[in-house]
Coordinates of C-alpha atoms in Angstrom, one line a residue:
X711 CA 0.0 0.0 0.0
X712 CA 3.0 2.3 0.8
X713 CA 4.4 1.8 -2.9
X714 CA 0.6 2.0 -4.4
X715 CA 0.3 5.4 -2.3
X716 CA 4.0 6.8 -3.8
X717 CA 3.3 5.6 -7.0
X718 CA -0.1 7.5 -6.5
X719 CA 1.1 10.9 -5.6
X720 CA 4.7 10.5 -7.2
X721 CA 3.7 13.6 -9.9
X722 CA 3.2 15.5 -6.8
X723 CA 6.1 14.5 -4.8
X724 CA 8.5 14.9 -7.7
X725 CA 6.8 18.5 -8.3
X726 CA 7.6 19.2 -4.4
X727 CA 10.9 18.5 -4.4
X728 CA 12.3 19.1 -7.3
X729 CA 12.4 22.1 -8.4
X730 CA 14.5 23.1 -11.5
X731 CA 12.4 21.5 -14.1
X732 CA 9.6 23.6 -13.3
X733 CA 9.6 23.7 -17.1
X734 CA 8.4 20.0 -17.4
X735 CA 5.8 20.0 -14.2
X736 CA 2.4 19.0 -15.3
X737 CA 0.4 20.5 -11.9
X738 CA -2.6 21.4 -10.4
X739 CA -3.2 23.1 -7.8
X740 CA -20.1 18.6 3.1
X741 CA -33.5 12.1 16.3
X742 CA -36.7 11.6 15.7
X743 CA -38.0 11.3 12.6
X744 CA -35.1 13.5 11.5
X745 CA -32.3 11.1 9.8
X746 CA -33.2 8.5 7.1
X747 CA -31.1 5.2 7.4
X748 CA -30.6 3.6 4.1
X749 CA -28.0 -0.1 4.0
X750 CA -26.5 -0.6 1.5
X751 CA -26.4 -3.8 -0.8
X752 CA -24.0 -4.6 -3.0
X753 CA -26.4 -4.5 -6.2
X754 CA -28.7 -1.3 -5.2
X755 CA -27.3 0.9 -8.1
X756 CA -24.0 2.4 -6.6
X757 CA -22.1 -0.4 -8.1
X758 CA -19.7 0.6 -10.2
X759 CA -20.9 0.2 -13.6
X760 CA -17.4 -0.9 -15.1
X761 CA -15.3 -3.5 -13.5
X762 CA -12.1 -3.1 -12.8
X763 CA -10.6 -5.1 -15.7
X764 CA -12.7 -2.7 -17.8
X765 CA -11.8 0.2 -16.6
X766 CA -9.4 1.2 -19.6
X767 CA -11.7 0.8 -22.2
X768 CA -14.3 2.9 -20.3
X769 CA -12.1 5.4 -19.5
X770 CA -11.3 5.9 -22.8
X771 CA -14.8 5.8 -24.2
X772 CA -15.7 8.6 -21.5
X773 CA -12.6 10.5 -22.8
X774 CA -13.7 10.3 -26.2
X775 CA -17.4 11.1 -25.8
X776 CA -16.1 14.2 -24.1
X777 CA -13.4 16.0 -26.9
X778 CA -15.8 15.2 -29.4
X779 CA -18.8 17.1 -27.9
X780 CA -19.4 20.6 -29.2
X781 CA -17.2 23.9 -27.3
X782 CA -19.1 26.6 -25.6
X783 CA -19.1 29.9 -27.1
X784 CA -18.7 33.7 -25.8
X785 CA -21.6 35.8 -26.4
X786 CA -20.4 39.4 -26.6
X787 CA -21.2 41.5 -24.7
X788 CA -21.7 38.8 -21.3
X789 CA -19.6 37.7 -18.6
X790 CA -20.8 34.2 -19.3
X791 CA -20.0 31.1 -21.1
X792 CA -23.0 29.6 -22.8
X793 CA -23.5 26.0 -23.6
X794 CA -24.1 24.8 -27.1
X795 CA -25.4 20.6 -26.5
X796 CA -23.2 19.0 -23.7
X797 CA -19.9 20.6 -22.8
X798 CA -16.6 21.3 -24.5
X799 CA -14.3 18.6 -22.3
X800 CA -10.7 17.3 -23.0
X801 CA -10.0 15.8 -20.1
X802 CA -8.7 12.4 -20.0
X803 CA -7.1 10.3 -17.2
X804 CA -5.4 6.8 -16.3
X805 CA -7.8 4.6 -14.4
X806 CA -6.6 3.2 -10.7
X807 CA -4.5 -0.2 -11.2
X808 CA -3.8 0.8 -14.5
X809 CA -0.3 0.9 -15.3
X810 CA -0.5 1.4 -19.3
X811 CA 2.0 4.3 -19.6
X812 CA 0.1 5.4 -23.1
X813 CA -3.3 6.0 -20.4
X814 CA -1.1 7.6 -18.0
X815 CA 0.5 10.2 -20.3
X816 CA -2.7 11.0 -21.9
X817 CA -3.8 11.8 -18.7
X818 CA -0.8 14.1 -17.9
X819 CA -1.4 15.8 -21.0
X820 CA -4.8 16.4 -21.5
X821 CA -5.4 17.0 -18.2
X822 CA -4.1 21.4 -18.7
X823 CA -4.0 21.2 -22.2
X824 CA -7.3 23.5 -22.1
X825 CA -5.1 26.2 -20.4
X826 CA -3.2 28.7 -22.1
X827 CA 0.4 28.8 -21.8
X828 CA 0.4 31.7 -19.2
X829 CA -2.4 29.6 -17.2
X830 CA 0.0 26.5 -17.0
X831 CA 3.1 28.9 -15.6
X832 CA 0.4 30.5 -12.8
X833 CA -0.7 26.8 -12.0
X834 CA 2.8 25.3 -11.6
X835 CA 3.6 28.2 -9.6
X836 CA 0.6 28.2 -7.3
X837 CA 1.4 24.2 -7.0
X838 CA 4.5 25.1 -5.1
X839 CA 2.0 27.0 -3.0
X840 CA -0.3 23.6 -2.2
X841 CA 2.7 21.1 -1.8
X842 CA 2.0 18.4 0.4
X843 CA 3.2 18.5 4.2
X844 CA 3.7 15.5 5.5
X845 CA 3.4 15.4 9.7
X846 CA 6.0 13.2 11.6
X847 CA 4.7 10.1 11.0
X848 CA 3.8 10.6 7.5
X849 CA 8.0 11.7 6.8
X850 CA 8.2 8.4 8.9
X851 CA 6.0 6.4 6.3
X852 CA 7.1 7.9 3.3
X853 CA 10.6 7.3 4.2
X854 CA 9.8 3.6 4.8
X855 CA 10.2 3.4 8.7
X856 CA 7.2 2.4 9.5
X857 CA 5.2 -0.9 9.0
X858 CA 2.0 -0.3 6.9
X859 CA 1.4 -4.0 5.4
X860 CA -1.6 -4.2 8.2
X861 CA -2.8 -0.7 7.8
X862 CA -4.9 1.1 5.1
X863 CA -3.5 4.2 4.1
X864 CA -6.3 6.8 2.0
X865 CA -6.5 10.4 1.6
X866 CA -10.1 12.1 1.5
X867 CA -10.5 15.2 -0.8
X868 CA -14.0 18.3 0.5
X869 CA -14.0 20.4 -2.0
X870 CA -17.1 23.2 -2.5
X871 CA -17.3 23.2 -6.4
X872 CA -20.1 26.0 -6.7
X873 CA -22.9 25.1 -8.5
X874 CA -23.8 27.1 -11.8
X875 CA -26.8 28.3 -10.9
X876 CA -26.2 29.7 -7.9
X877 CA -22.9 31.6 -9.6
X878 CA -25.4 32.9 -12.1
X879 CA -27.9 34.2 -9.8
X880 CA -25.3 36.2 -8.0
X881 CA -23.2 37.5 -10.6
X882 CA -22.0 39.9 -8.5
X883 CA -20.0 38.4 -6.1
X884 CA -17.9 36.8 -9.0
X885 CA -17.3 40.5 -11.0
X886 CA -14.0 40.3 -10.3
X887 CA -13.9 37.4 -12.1
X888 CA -12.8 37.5 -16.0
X889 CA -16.0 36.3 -18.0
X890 CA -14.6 33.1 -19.7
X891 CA -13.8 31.2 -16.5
X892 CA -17.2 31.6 -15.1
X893 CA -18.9 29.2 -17.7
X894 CA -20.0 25.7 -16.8
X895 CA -18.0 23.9 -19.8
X896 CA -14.3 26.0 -18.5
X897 CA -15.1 25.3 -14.9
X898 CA -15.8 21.7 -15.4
X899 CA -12.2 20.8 -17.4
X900 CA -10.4 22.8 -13.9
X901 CA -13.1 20.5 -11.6
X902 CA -11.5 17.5 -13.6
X903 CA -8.4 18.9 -13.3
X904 CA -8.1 18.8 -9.5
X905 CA -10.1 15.7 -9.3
X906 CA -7.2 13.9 -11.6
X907 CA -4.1 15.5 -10.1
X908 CA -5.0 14.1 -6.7
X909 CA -7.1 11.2 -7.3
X910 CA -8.5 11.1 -3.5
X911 CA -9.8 7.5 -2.6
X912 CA -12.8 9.3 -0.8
X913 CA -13.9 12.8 -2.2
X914 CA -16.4 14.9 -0.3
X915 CA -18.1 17.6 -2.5
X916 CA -21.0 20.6 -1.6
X917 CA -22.8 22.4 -3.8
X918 CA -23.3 19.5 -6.4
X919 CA -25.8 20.6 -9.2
X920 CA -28.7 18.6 -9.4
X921 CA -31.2 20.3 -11.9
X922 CA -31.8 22.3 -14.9
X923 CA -29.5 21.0 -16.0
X924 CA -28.5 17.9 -14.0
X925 CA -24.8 18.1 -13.7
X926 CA -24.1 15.6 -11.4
X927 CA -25.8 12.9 -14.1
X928 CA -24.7 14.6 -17.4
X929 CA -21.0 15.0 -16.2
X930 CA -20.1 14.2 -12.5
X931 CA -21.1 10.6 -12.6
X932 CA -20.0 8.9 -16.1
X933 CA -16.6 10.6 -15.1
X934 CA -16.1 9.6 -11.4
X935 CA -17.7 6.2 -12.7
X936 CA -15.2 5.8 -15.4
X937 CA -12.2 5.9 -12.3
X938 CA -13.4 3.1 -10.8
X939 CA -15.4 5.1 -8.0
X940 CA -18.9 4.4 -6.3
X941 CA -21.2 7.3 -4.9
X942 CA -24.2 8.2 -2.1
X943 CA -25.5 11.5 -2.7
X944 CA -28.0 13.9 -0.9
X945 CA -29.8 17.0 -2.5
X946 CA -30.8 20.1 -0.6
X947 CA -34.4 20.5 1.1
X948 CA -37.4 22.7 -0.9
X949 CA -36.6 23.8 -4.1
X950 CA -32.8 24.4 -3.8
X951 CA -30.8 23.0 -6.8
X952 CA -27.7 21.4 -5.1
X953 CA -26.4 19.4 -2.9
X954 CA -23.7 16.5 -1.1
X955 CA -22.1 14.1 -2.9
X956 CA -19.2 11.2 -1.4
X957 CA -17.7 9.5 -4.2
X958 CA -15.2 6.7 -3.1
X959 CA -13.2 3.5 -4.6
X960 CA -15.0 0.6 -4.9
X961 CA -11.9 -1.5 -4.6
X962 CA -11.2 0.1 -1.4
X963 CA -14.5 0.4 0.4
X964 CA -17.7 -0.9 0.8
X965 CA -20.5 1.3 1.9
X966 CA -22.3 -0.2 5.0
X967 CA -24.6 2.8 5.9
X968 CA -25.8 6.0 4.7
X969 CA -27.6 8.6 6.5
X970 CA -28.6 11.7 4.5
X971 CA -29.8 14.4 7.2
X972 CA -31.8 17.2 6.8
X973 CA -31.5 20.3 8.8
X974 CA -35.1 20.9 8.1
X975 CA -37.8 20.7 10.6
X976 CA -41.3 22.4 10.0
X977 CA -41.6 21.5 13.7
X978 CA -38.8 24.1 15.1
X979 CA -38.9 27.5 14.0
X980 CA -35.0 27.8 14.3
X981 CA -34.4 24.8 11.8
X982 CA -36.2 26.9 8.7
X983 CA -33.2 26.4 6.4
X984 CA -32.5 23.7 3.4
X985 CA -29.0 23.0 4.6
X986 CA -28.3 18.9 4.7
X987 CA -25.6 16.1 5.9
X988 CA -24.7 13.0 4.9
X989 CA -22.6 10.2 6.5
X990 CA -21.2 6.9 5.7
X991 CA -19.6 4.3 7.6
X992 CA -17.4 2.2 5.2
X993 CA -16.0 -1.1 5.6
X994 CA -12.1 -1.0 4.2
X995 CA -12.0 -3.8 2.3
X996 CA -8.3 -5.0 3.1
X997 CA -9.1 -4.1 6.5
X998 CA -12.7 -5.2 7.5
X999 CA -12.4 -5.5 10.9
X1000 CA -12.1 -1.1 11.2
X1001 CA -15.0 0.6 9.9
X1002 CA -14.8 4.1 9.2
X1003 CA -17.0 7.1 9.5
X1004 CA -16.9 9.9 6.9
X1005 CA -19.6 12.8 6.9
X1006 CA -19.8 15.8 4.6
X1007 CA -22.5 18.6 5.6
X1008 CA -22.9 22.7 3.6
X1009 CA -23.7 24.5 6.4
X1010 CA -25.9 27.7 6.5
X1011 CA -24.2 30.7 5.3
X1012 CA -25.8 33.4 6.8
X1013 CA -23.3 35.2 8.8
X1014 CA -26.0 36.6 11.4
X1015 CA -27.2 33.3 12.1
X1016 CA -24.7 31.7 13.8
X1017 CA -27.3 30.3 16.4
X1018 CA -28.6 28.2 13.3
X1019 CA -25.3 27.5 12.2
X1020 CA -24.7 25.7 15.5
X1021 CA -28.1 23.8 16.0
X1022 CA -27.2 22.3 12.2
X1023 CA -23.8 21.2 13.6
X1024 CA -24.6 19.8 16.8
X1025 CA -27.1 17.8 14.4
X1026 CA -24.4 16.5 12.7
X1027 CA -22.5 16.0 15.7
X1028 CA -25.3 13.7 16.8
X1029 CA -25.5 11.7 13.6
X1030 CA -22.0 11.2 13.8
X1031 CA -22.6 9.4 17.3
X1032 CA -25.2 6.9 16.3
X1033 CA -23.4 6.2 12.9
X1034 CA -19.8 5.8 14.9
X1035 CA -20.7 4.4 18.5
X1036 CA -19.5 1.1 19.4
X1037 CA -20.7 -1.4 21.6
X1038 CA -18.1 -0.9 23.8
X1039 CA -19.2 2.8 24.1
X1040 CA -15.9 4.0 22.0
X1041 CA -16.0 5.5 18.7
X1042 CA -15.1 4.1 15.0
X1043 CA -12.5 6.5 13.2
X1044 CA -14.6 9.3 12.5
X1045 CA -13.5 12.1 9.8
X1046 CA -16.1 15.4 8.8
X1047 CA -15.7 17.4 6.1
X1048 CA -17.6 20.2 4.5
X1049 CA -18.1 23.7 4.3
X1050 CA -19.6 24.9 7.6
X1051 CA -19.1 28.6 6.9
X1052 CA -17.4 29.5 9.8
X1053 CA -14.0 30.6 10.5
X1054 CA -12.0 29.0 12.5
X1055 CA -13.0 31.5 15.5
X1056 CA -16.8 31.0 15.4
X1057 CA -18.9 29.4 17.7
X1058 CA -19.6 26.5 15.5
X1059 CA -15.4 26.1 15.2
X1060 CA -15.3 26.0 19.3
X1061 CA -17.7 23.4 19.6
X1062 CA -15.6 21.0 17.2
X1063 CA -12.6 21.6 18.2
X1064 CA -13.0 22.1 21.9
X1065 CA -15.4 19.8 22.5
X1066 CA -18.0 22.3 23.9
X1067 CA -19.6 25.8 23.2
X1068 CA -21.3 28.2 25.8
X1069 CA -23.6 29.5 23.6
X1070 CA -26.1 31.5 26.3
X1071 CA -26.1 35.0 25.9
X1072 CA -24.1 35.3 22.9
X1073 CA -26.0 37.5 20.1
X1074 CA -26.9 36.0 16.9
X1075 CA -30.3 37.2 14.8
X1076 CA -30.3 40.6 16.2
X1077 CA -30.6 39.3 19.9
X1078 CA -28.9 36.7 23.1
X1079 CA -28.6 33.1 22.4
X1080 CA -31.5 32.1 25.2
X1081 CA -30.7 28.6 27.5
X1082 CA -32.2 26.3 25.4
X1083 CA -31.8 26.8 21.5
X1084 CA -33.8 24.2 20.4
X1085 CA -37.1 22.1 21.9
X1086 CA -37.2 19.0 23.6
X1087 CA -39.7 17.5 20.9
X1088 CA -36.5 17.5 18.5
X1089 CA -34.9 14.8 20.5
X1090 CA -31.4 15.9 20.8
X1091 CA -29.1 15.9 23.9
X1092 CA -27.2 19.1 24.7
X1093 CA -24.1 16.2 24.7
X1094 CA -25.1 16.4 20.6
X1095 CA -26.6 12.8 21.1
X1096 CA -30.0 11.2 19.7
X1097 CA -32.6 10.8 22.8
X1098 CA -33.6 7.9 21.2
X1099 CA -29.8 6.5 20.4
X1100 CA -29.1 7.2 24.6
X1101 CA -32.8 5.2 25.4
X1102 CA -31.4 2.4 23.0
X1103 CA -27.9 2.0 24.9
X1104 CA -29.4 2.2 28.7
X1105 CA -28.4 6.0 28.7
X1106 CA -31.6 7.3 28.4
X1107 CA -31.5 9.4 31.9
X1108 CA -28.1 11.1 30.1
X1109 CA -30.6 13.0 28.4
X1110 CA -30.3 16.8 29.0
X1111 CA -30.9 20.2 27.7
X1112 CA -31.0 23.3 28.5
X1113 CA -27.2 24.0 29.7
X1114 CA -26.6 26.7 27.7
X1115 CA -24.2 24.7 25.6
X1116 CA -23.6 22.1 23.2
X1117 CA -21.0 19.1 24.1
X1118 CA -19.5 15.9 22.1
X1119 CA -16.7 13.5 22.9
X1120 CA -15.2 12.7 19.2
X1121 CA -12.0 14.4 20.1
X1122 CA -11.9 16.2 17.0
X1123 CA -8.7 18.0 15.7
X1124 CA -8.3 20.1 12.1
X1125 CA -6.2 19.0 9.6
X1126 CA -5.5 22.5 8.6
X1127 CA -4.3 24.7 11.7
X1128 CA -3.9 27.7 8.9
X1129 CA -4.3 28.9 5.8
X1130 CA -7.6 30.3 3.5
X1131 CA -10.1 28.2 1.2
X1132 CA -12.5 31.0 -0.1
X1133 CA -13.0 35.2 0.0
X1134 CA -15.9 36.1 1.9
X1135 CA -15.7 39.6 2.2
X1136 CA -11.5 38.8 3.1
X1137 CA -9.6 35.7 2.5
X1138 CA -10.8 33.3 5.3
X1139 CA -11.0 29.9 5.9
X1140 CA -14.6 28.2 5.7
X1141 CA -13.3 24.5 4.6
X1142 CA -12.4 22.0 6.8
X1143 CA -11.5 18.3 7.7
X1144 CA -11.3 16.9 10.7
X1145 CA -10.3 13.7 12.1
X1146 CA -10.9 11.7 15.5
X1147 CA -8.8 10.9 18.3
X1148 CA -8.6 9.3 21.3
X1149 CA -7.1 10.4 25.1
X1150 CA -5.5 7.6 24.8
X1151 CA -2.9 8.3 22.4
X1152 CA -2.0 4.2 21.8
X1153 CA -6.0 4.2 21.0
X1154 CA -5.9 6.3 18.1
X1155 CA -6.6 3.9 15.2
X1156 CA -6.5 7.3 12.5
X1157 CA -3.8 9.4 11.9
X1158 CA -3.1 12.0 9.9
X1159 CA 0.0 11.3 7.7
X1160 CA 0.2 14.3 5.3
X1161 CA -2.4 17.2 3.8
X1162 CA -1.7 19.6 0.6
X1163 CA -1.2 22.8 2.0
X1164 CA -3.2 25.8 2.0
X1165 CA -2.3 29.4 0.5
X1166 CA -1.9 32.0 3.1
X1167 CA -3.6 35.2 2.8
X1168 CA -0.9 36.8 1.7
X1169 CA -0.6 34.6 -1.3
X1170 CA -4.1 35.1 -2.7
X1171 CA -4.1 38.7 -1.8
X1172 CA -1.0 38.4 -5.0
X1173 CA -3.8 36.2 -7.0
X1174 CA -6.7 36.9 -9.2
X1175 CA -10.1 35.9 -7.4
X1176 CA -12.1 33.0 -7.9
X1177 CA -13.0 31.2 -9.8
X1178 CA -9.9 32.0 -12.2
X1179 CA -8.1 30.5 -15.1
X1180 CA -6.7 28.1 -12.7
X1181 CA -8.9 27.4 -9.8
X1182 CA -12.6 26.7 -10.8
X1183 CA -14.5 27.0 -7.9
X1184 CA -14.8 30.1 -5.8
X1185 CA -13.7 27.4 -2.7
X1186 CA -9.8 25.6 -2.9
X1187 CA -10.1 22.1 -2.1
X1188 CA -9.0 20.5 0.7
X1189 CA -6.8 16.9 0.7
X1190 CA -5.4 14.6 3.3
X1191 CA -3.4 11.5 3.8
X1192 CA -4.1 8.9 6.7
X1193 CA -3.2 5.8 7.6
X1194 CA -6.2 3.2 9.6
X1195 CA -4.7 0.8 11.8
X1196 CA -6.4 -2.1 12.6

């Protein structure tokens, strides 16, 4: 698995460290009656649609279909692209456990050959930007020190890839933007773009377009489906366009359970909004015997609503629990992703990274945060816990609210300590994934063994906004590395 992973990333590694070819680098830079619990089979749909010996020919089919299909036009005179039939793609990419070097180059050079010349220099430079940092035990595995025939090693991608419609219903935000990169068919060859340089084993994206037109089936699907990966997917509430996806290898995990949460409940005035969750718990296929929790949520963006904000997150939190909690009263490796829109001082940030958030008092919507945010009807603990997941477990008198704060015990700690993923009024950092961990140091089952790094302020402050020629979303993706020990 150590040589699968170098042989994975080695484009990357050899674009780290070496740098005097920069000539010849090919780069690239979401309780009661609430949650709805769908298992999995093996022949429900998410199957892969070509096996793995077919992957090649599929790939290349996909590839195909995609350069032939008419290229968008400028209209004068707008800031937009517009379509003409399905998209103008040239994308094309090496399958996983493929190791014909004609695939592979293809990949390498279709994968920028839609950027200009100047867009290529920009991107290798802002590569050297977002170079991978490996922690202390990831220079340990990478240097070969440490035993990983026993342990699964995957990295898990959350990237916010903007849906088209909402772009062009708020043009404004994006004038900074030059016109050309804010079409559909331009954006889509950079989405690619990422997707291939990196080629996550788990990727975690919001703002997935679902209608007029269907994105995620005219383009999202045939070309994750043509790498070899499986999907779950979850739209928005009410008549909101978009929504969660979590793509992920079928040769590397099955998918045990899914539950897609919605924030939604006519019930409680506070939860008015369309924002949703999803979370799997995967089986590693090498490594059955370790389950793993992965959740992606879009949380509400409205900056004076941080009280909503928080009720949607302890949700989460909550889901998390009765999709991760053991027997034993432990948790499975847990990671969330997602935008949450909130910076890493917010009250949303505190609760998952500290464990708890005083919330009484504090002013959100014009007026204090009373005792108890949300009713006892809803069902959920001020620990972040189902009432109905404490009843099942003997815990039912745990049951509490109205504290004045929300609580959970996943231990969770931020890959990314700095850094920005999107402007929001400044550069800031809205983007994150976080991982589980234990007291118990020796209990820790995931660790973090690298993430690509993060542009400082400073460094997009030098940069054109986004999207641009080179980024296609107005959010950076986020990556990282881990290894699961049994």
């Amino acid at each position: 698995q150590l040589k699968e992973f170098l042989l994975k990333n080695e484009s990357k590694f050899k674009k780290d460290i070496d740098k005097k070819y920069p000539g010849n680098q090919e780069t690239s830079s979401t309780g009661k009656n609430i949650f709805q619990i769908s298992p999995i089979k093996q022949n429900d749909g998410l199957t892969s649609k070509h096996p793995a010996l077919n992957q090649t020919s599929s790939l290349l089919d996909f590839c195909m279909k995609e350069s032939v299909s008419q290229k968008a036009s400028i209209l004068p005179g707008t800031s937009l692209l517009c379509q003409h039939g399905s998209s103008s793609l040239h994308l094309q990419t090496s399958s996983r456990g493929i190791s014909t070097s004609l695939t592979t180059s293809m990949a390498k050079q279709s994968s920028t050959a839609y950027l200009s010349t100047r867009s290529q220099d920009a991107l290798s430079q802002f590569a050297q930007v977002r170079s991978w940092t490996p922690t202390s035990l990831g220079k340990s595995v990478w240097a070969g020190q440490v035993p990983t025939d026993s342990s699964l090693q995957f990295s898990v991608m959350s990237y916010n890839v903007l849906a088209q419609n909402l772009l062009e219903c708020h043009p404004y935000l994006y004038r900074d933007s030059p016109g050309p990169v804010l079409g559909w068919p331009y954006r889509w060859q950079g989405i690619k773009r990422e997707i291939l340089d990196i080629q996550p084993d788990i990727v975690c994206l919001q703002e997935v377009q679902f209608k007029n037109p269907d994105h995620f089936t005219l383009q999202y699907q045939p070309f994750f489906d043509s790498l070899g990966y499986k999907y779950t997917m979850k739209t928005r509430t009410g008549s909101k366009e978009d929504g969660c996806v979590i793509f992920y290898r079928g040769d590397m995990f099955n998918l045990e359970e899914v539950s897609a949460l919605e924030f939604k409940i006519d019930r409680v005035k506070l939860l008015d909004r369309d924002n949703i969750g999803l979370v799997c718990r995967f089986v590693p296929i090498t490594s059955p015997t370790t389950p793993l929790v992965i959740g992606t949520t879009h949380l509400l963006y409205n900056p004076k609503r941080a009280d909503i904000r928080l009720c949607q997150a302890a949700m989460f939190l909550a889901e998390l629990d009765r999709m991760a909690r053991t027997s034993s009263g432990s948790y499975l490796p847990t990671i969330l992703t997602g935008d949450l829109n909130s910076d890493p001082m917010s009250p949303v940030l505190q609760l998952l990274t500290s464990g708890s958030f005083q919330y009484e008092g504090l002013r959100s919507g014009g007026r204090p945060m009373p005792r108890k945010l949300l009713p006892d009807s809803l069902g959920l603990s001020d620990s972040c816990q189902w009432e109905v997941e404490l009843e099942q477990r003997g815990l039912g008198r745990q049951f509490s609210t109205g504290s004045g704060e929300f609580k959970h015990k996943f231990g969770l700690q931020s890959v990314y300590s700095s850094g920005v993923t999107t402007f929001q009024d400044r550069w800031t950092m809205v983007d994150y994934i976080m991982y589980s961990t234990s007291q118990d140091s020796q209990e820790n089952k995931l660790k973090l063994v690298a993430k690509l790094g993060l542009p400082t302020e400073q460094n997009m402050q030098r940069s054109p906004k986004c999207p641009s020629y080179i980024c296609p979303s107005d959010h950076l993706p986020l990556v990282a590395q881990f290894l699961l020990t049994p």
